[in-house]
Short mmCIF file of C-alpha atoms in Angstrom, two decimals:
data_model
loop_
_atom_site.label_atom_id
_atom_site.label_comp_id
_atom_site.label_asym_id
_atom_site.label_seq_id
_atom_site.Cartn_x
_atom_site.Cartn_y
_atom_site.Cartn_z
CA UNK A 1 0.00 0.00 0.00
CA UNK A 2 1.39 3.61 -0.85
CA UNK A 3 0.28 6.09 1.55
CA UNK A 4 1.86 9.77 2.55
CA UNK A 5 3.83 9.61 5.58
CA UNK A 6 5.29 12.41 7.66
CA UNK A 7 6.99 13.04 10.93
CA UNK A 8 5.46 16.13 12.83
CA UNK A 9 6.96 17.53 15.94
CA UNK A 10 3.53 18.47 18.12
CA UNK A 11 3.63 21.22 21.19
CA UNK A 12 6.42 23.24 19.72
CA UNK A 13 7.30 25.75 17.37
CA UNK A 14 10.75 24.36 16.81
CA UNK A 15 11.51 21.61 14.79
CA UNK A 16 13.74 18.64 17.35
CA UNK A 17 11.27 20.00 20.45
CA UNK A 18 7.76 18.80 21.59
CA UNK A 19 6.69 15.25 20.58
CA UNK A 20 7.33 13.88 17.51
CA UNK A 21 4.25 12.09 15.87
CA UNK A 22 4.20 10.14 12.51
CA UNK A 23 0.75 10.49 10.06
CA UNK A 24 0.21 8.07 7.87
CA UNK A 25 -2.50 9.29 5.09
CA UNK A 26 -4.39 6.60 3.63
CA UNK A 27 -6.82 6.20 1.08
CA UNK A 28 -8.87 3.97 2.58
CA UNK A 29 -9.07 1.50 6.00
CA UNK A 30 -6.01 -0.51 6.88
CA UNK A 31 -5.19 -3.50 8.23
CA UNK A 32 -4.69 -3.28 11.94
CA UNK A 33 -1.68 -5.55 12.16
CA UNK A 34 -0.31 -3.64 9.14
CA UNK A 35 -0.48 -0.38 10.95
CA UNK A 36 0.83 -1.81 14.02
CA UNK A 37 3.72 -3.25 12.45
CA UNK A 38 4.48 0.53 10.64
CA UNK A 39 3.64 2.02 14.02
CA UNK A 40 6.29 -0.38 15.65
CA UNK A 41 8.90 0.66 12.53
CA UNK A 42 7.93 4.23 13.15
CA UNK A 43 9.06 4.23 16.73
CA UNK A 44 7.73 7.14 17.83
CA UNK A 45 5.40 7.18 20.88
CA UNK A 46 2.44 7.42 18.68
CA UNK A 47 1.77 6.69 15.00
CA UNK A 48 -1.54 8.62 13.22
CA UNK A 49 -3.65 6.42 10.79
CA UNK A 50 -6.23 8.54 8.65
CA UNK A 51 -8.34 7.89 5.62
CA UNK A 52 -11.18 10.37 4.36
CA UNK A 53 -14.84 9.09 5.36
CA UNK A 54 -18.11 11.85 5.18
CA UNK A 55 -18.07 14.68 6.95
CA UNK A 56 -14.20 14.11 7.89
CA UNK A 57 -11.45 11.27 8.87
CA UNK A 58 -11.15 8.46 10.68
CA UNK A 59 -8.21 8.14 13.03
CA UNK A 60 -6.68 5.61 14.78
CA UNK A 61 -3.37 6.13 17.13
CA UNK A 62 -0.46 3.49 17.73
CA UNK A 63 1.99 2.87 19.54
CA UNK A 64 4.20 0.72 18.79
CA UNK A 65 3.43 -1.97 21.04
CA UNK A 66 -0.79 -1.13 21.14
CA UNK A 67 -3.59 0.99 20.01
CA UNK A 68 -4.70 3.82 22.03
CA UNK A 69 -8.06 5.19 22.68
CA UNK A 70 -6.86 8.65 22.71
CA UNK A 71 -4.39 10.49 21.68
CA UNK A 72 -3.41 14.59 21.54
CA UNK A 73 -0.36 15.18 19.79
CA UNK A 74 -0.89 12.97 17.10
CA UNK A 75 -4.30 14.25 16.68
CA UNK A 76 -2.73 17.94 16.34
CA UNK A 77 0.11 16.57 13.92
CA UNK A 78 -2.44 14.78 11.53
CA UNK A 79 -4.91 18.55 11.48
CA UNK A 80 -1.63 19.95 10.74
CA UNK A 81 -0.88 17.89 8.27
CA UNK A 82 -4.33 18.24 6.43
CA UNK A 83 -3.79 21.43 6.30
CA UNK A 84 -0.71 21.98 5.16
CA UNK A 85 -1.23 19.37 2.41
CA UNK A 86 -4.33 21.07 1.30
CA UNK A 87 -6.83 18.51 2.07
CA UNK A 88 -8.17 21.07 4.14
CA UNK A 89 -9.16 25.04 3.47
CA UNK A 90 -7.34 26.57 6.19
CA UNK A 91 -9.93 27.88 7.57
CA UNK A 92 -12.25 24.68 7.85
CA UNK A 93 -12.60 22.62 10.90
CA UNK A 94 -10.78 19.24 10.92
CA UNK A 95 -13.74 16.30 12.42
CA UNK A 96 -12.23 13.12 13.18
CA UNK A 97 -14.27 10.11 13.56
CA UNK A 98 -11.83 8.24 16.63
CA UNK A 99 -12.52 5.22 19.42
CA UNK A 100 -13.15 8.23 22.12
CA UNK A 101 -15.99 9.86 19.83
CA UNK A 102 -15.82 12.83 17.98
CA UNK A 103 -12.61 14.77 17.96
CA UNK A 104 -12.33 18.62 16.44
CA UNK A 105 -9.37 21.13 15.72
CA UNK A 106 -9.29 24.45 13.82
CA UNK A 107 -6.96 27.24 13.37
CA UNK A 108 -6.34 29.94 15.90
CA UNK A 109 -3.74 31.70 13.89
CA UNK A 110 -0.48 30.07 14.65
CA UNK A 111 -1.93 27.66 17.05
CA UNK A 112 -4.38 24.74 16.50
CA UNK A 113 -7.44 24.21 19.05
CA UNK A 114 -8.21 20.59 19.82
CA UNK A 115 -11.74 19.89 20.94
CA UNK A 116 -11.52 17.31 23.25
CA UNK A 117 -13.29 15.34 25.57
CA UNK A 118 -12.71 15.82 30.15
CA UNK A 119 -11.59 12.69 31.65
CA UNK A 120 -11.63 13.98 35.07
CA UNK A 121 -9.92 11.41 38.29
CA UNK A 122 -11.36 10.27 41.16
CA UNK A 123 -9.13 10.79 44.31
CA UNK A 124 -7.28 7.11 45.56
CA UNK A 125 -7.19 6.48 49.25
CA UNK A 126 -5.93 3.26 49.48
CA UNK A 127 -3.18 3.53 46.41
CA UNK A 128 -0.48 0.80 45.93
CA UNK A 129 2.27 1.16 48.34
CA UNK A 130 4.76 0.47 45.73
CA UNK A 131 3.69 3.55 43.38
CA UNK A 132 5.71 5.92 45.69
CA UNK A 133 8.63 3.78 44.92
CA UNK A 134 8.18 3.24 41.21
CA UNK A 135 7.73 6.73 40.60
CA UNK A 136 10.37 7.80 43.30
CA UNK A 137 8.53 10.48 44.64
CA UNK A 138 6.20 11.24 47.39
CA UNK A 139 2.45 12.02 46.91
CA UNK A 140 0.77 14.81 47.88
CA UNK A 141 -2.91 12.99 45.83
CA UNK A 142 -3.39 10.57 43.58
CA UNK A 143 -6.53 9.87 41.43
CA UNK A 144 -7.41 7.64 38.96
CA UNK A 145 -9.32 8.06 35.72
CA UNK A 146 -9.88 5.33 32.87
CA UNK A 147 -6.53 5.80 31.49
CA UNK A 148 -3.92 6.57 33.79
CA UNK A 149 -2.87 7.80 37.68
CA UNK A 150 -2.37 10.93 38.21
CA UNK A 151 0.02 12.51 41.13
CA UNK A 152 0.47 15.74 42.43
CA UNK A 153 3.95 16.39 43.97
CA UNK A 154 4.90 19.16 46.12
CA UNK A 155 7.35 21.22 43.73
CA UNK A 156 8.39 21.40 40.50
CA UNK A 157 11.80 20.49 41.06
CA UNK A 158 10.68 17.12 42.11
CA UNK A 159 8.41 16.97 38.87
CA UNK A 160 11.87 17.72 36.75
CA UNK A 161 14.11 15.50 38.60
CA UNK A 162 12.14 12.74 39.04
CA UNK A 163 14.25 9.14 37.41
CA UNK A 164 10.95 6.55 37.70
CA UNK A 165 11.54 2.74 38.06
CA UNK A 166 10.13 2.01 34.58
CA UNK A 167 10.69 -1.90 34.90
CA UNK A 168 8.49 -1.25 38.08
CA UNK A 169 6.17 0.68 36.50
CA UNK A 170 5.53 -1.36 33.90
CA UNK A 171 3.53 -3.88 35.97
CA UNK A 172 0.83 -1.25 36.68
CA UNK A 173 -2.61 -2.23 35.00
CA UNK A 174 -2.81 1.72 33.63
CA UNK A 175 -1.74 3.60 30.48
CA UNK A 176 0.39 5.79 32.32
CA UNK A 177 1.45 8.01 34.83
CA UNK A 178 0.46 11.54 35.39
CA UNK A 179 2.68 13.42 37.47
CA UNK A 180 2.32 17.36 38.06
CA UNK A 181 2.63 19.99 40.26
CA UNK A 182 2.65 23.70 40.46
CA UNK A 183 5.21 25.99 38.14
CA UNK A 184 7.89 27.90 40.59
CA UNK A 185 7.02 31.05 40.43
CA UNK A 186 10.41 32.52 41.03
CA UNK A 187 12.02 30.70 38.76
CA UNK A 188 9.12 30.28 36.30
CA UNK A 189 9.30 33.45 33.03
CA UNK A 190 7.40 31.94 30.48
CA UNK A 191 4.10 32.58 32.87
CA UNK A 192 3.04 28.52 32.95
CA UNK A 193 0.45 27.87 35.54
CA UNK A 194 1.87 24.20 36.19
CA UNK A 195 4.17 21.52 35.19
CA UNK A 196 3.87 17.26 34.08
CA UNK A 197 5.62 14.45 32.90
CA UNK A 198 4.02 11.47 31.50
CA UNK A 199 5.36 8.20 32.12
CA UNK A 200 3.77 4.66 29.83
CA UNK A 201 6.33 1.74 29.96
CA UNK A 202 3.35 -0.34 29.87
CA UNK A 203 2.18 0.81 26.48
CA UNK A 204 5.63 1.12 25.36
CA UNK A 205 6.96 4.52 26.32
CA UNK A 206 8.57 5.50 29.13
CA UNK A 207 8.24 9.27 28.49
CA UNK A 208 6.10 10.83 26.53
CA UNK A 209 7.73 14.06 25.55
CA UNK A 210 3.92 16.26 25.43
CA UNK A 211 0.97 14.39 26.16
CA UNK A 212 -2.36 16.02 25.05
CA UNK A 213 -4.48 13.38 26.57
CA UNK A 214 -2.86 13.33 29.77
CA UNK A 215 -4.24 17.65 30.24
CA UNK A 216 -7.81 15.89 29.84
CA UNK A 217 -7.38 15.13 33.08
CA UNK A 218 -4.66 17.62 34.28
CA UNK A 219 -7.11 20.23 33.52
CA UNK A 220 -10.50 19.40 35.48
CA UNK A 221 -7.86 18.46 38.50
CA UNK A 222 -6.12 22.27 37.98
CA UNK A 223 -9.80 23.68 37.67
CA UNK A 224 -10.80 22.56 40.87
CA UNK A 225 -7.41 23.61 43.17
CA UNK A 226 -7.15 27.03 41.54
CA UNK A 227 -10.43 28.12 40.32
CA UNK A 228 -9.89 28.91 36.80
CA UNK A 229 -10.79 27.83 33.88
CA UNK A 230 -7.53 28.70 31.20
CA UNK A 231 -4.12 27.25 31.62
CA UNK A 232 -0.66 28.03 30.07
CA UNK A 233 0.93 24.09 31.17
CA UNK A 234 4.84 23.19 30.73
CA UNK A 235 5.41 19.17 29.79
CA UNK A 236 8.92 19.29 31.19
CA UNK A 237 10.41 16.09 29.20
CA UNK A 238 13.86 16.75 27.97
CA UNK A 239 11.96 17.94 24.56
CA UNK A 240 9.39 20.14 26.44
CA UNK A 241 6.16 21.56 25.26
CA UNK A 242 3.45 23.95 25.84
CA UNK A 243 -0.24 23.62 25.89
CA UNK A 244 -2.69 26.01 26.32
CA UNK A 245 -5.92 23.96 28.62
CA UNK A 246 -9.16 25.44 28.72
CA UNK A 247 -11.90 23.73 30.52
CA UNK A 248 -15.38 24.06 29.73
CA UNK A 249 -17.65 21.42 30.93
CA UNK A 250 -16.91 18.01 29.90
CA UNK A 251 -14.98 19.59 27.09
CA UNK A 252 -11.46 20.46 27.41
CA UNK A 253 -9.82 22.99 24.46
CA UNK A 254 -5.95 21.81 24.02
CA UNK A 255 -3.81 24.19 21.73
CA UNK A 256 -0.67 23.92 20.61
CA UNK A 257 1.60 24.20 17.54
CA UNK A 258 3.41 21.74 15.35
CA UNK A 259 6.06 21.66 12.94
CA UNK A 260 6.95 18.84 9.72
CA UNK A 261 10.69 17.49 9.82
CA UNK A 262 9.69 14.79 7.70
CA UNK A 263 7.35 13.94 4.00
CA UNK A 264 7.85 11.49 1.76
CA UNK A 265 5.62 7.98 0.79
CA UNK A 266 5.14 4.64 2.23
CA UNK A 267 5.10 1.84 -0.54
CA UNK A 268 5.02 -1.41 2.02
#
């Protein structure tokens, strides 16, 4: 099958920042093991499957050891890369038929909006006792949604110097690992509200440079401990990214920019 393939750095402005995402454009459905294998040849902590269908696209995200129900930064690489391709007016709405429902992004000059939907946690009482020592931290909370954990940590610092147990980690019946806290102020002058990492050994990553999916969450949790509703939030991975958060209901707005390092075909 020949299909366009490119490599799309997500979050960032920059081209070698943010996370990288591959899109694969097809012209019709795939085979699932066929897209898992060029997924898994890809590399990259998600690979973008999309074929035209009415009224928009279906897409499908990979890792490259499973599919994923939902995915950010490879959903803002593939509007990206309808619109730069010109499969898209630039000023038309991208729809994207996915397994989490609906998904949405348009243009907001140089940044793209992603309509996406809340996936709020529920606080854990009685957590693991060996997440604490996976992660290497201590907890200040820890909820739960359908996808991952997510902890709050007392500082920032500990959010940037944190060196998980990813063998440990890996035995966790989750996606991932959520881990945030407020920015530092004093040492914070990009004006960033708070800071993550995201952590998925078990669905083969174990970092995910920017994680769109993971502020579904971050921002209903955010909401609630500081009252407001619009976010400026720092992925601090050694690639960093930024993503604007907006809450509003059980949507949450996700915008960031993106950048192509990489066109050319697929002809396996």
């Amino acid at each position: 099958m020949t299909a366009i393939l490119m490599q799309i750095d997500a979050f960032t402005d920059k081209p070698f920042r943010g996370n990288p995402a591959a899109v694969c454009i097809l012209p019709a459905a795939a085979d699932p093991e066929w897209m898992q294998n060029v997924a898994k040849e890809m590399n990259l902590s998600e690979t973008a499957f999309l074929f035209p269908q009415a009224e928009g696209f279906n897409l499908r995200w990979f890792t490259p050891a499973v599919e994923v129900d939902l995915c950010g930064h490879a959903t803002l690489a593939s509007a990206h890369a309808l619109w730069e391709l010109g499969y898209l007016e630039l000023n038309a709405t991208a729809q994207f038929f996915t397994r989490s429902g609906l998904l949405t992004a348009s243009r907001q000059g140089d940044w793209i909006e992603l309509n996406f939907p809340v996936t709020p946690p529920e606080k854990v009482i009685a957590f693991p006792d060996n997440l604490a020592v996976a992660l290497g931290v201590t907890p200040k909370y820890v909820g739960k949604n359908q996808f991952d954990y997510l902890i709050e940590v007392d500082s920032e610092e500990i959010v940037r110097e944190m060196q998980p147990n990813f063998t440990l980690l890996k035995t966790f019946p989750v996606r991932g690992f959520i881990v945030t806290s407020l920015a530092n102020n004093l040492t914070n002058n990009t004006g960033y509200d708070f800071v993550s990492r995201f952590f998925a050994p078990g669905a083969g990553i174990d970092e995910d440079p920017v994680t769109g999916s993971a502020h579904c969450c971050l921002a209903p949790f955010w909401h609630e401990k500081l009252n407001k509703t619009e976010f400026l939030a720092y992925q601090a991975s050694a690639r960093g990214g930024f993503v604007k958060v907006r809450s509003q209901g059980d949507r949450v707005y996700l915008g960031g920019q993106a950048v192509t390092v990489l066109r050319g075909d697929l002809i396996n």
